[in-house]
Amino acid sequence: MNEVSLAKPLNEIRTGLGWDVHRLAAGRPLILGGVTVPSELGLEGHSDADILSHAITDALLGAAALGDIGMHFPDTDPRWKGADSLLFLAHAAGLVRDLGFTIVNVDSTVILERPKLKDYRQPIRESLARTLALEIDRVSVKFKTAERVGPVGEGRSAEAQAIVTLVR
Ligand code: C5P
Ligand code: MG
């Protein structure tokens, strides 16, 4: 039988995937990547409900096999009520760097029917890059509608997806 080698590769590359969804509601702010976007409806949640920061936080944790956002920041903990989700993101970046990883890049998509987000792409990228201590050209943010189909398309919720690459 062949022996399975557990030796670590010289250049270890990791990827991590993140996803989040929150309901949209009146009287809540729409915060994406730490940037408040003017909108009739905002995101509901225990924290500031920043789906984009939550998805990227999970992608970072996933790449390093460090569990998920709820394990590090339970939504039952009063400390995180109304919390600025950039704190979660900065914490996850610190954890992966503590393990010796360098963050190569972040790619992400926000799926929201309205408002149009493209004018906020640059400020959102800047906010994420600053929080992650990354050059802005390593941080990508894309936007999609759900073509008026399903809960996102009907404007009842919004989603975010993220993928990150780490190297060690
Ligand atoms: O979803 P759809 O393919 O119609 O999106 C087309 C483009 O509209 C996207 O590539 C993005 O640039 C922009 N968009 C946006 N804000 C949204 C959804 C899409 O700026 N909420
Ligand atoms: Mg969330």
Coordinates of C-alpha atoms and ligand atoms in Angstrom, one line a residue:
M1 CA 0.0 0.0 0.0
N2 CA 1.3 3.5 -0.8
E3 CA 2.2 5.7 2.2
V4 CA 0.3 9.0 2.3
S5 CA 2.6 11.9 2.8
L6 CA 1.5 14.5 5.3
A7 CA 4.4 16.9 4.4
K8 CA 3.3 20.5 3.9
P9 CA 3.9 21.9 0.4
L10 CA 6.6 24.6 0.2
N11 CA 4.1 27.2 -1.0
E12 CA 0.8 26.4 0.5
I13 CA -2.1 28.0 -1.3
R14 CA -5.6 28.0 0.3
T15 CA -9.0 29.1 -0.9
G16 CA -12.0 29.9 1.3
L17 CA -15.6 30.4 0.4
G18 CA -18.2 32.6 2.2
W19 CA -21.9 33.4 1.7
D20 CA -24.5 35.3 3.7
V21 CA -28.1 36.4 3.5
H22 CA -30.1 39.0 5.5
R23 CA -33.6 40.3 5.2
L24 CA -34.3 43.8 4.0
A25 CA -36.5 46.0 6.2
A26 CA -37.6 49.6 6.6
G27 CA -35.8 51.6 9.2
R28 CA -32.5 49.8 8.9
P29 CA -29.3 51.1 7.3
L30 CA -27.9 49.3 4.2
I31 CA -24.2 48.8 5.1
L32 CA -22.0 47.0 2.6
G33 CA -18.3 46.5 3.3
G34 CA -18.6 49.2 6.1
V35 CA -20.1 51.8 3.7
T36 CA -23.6 53.1 4.3
V37 CA -25.5 53.2 1.0
P38 CA -28.6 55.4 0.8
S39 CA -31.6 53.1 0.4
E40 CA -35.3 52.9 1.4
L41 CA -34.7 49.4 2.9
G42 CA -31.7 48.2 4.9
L43 CA -30.4 44.9 6.3
E44 CA -31.9 43.3 9.4
G45 CA -29.7 41.5 11.9
H46 CA -28.1 41.3 15.3
S47 CA -25.0 43.2 14.2
D48 CA -25.0 45.9 11.5
A49 CA -26.0 43.0 9.1
D50 CA -23.2 43.9 6.7
I51 CA -23.6 40.8 4.4
L52 CA -20.5 41.6 2.4
S53 CA -18.2 41.8 5.4
H54 CA -19.8 38.6 6.8
A55 CA -19.2 36.7 3.6
I56 CA -15.6 37.8 3.4
T57 CA -15.1 37.0 7.1
D58 CA -16.4 33.5 6.5
A59 CA -14.2 33.1 3.4
L60 CA -11.1 34.1 5.4
L61 CA -12.0 31.7 8.3
G62 CA -12.8 28.9 5.8
A63 CA -9.5 29.2 4.0
A64 CA -7.6 28.7 7.2
A65 CA -10.2 26.1 8.5
L66 CA -10.9 28.3 11.5
G67 CA -14.6 27.6 11.7
D68 CA -17.2 30.3 10.9
I69 CA -18.3 33.7 11.9
G70 CA -20.9 32.4 14.3
M71 CA -18.3 30.5 16.2
H72 CA -16.2 33.6 16.7
F73 CA -19.0 36.1 17.1
P74 CA -22.2 34.4 18.2
D75 CA -25.3 36.4 17.3
T76 CA -26.7 35.6 20.8
D77 CA -23.8 37.6 22.4
P78 CA -25.0 41.1 23.5
R79 CA -21.5 42.4 22.8
W80 CA -22.2 42.1 19.0
K81 CA -25.6 43.8 19.1
G82 CA -25.4 46.5 16.4
A83 CA -21.7 45.7 16.0
D84 CA -19.6 47.2 13.2
S85 CA -18.9 44.1 11.1
L86 CA -15.6 45.5 10.0
L87 CA -14.4 44.4 13.4
F88 CA -15.2 40.8 12.5
L89 CA -13.4 41.1 9.3
A90 CA -10.3 42.7 10.8
H91 CA -10.3 40.0 13.5
A92 CA -10.5 37.2 10.9
A93 CA -7.7 38.7 8.9
G94 CA -5.6 38.9 12.1
L95 CA -6.3 35.2 12.8
V96 CA -5.2 34.0 9.4
R97 CA -2.1 36.2 9.5
D98 CA -1.3 34.8 13.0
L99 CA -1.1 31.3 11.3
G100 CA 1.5 32.7 8.9
F101 CA -0.8 33.2 5.9
T102 CA -0.7 36.2 3.5
I103 CA -4.0 37.3 1.9
V104 CA -3.5 37.2 -1.8
N105 CA -6.8 38.5 -3.0
V106 CA -10.5 38.8 -2.2
D107 CA -13.3 38.5 -4.8
S108 CA -16.9 39.0 -3.9
T109 CA -20.5 39.5 -5.3
V110 CA -23.4 41.3 -3.6
I111 CA -26.8 40.3 -5.0
L112 CA -29.4 43.0 -4.3
E113 CA -32.3 44.1 -6.5
R114 CA -32.1 47.8 -5.6
P115 CA -30.6 50.3 -5.3
K116 CA -27.9 50.3 -8.0
L117 CA -24.6 49.9 -6.2
K118 CA -22.0 50.5 -8.9
D119 CA -21.3 54.1 -7.8
Y120 CA -20.3 52.7 -4.4
R121 CA -17.8 50.1 -5.7
Q122 CA -14.8 52.3 -5.1
P123 CA -15.6 53.4 -1.5
I124 CA -16.6 49.8 -0.6
R125 CA -13.3 48.4 -2.0
E126 CA -11.3 51.2 -0.2
S127 CA -13.1 50.4 3.1
L128 CA -12.5 46.6 2.8
A129 CA -8.8 47.1 1.6
R130 CA -8.2 49.4 4.6
T131 CA -9.8 47.0 7.1
L132 CA -7.9 44.0 5.6
A133 CA -4.6 46.0 5.3
L134 CA -4.5 45.0 1.6
E135 CA -3.7 47.0 -1.6
I136 CA -7.0 47.9 -3.3
D137 CA -6.1 45.9 -6.5
R138 CA -6.4 42.8 -4.4
V139 CA -10.0 43.5 -3.4
S140 CA -12.8 43.0 -5.9
V141 CA -16.5 43.7 -5.4
K142 CA -19.2 42.9 -7.9
F143 CA -22.9 43.5 -8.0
K144 CA -25.8 41.5 -9.4
T145 CA -29.6 41.6 -9.3
A146 CA -31.6 38.4 -9.0
E147 CA -33.6 39.4 -12.1
R148 CA -36.8 40.0 -10.0
V149 CA -36.9 36.2 -9.2
G150 CA -37.1 34.7 -5.7
P151 CA -36.7 36.5 -2.3
V152 CA -33.7 38.5 -3.4
G153 CA -35.4 39.4 -6.7
E154 CA -38.6 40.5 -4.9
G155 CA -36.5 42.8 -2.7
R156 CA -37.1 40.8 0.5
S157 CA -33.5 39.9 1.1
A158 CA -29.9 40.4 -0.1
E159 CA -27.0 38.0 -0.4
A160 CA -23.3 38.2 -0.6
Q161 CA -20.7 35.7 -1.8
A162 CA -16.9 35.8 -1.3
I163 CA -13.8 33.8 -2.1
V164 CA -10.3 34.5 -0.8
T165 CA -6.9 33.1 -1.6
L166 CA -4.2 32.7 1.0
V167 CA -0.6 31.7 0.7
R168 CA 1.9 30.5 3.3
Ligands
C5P1 O1 -28.0 41.6 -12.4 P1 -27.6 42.2 -13.7 O2 -26.8 41.2 -14.5 O3 -28.7 42.9 -14.4 O4 -26.6 43.4 -13.3 C1 -26.0 44.1 -14.3 C2 -25.0 45.1 -13.7 O5 -25.6 46.1 -12.9 C3 -24.0 44.5 -12.8 O6 -22.9 44.0 -13.5 C4 -23.6 45.7 -11.9 O7 -22.6 46.4 -12.6 C5 -24.8 46.5 -11.9 N1 -25.6 46.4 -10.6 C6 -25.5 47.4 -9.6 N2 -26.3 47.3 -8.5 C7 -27.1 46.3 -8.3 C8 -27.1 45.2 -9.2 C9 -26.4 45.3 -10.4 O8 -24.8 48.4 -9.8 N3 -27.8 46.2 -7.1
MG2 MG -24.7 38.0 8.4

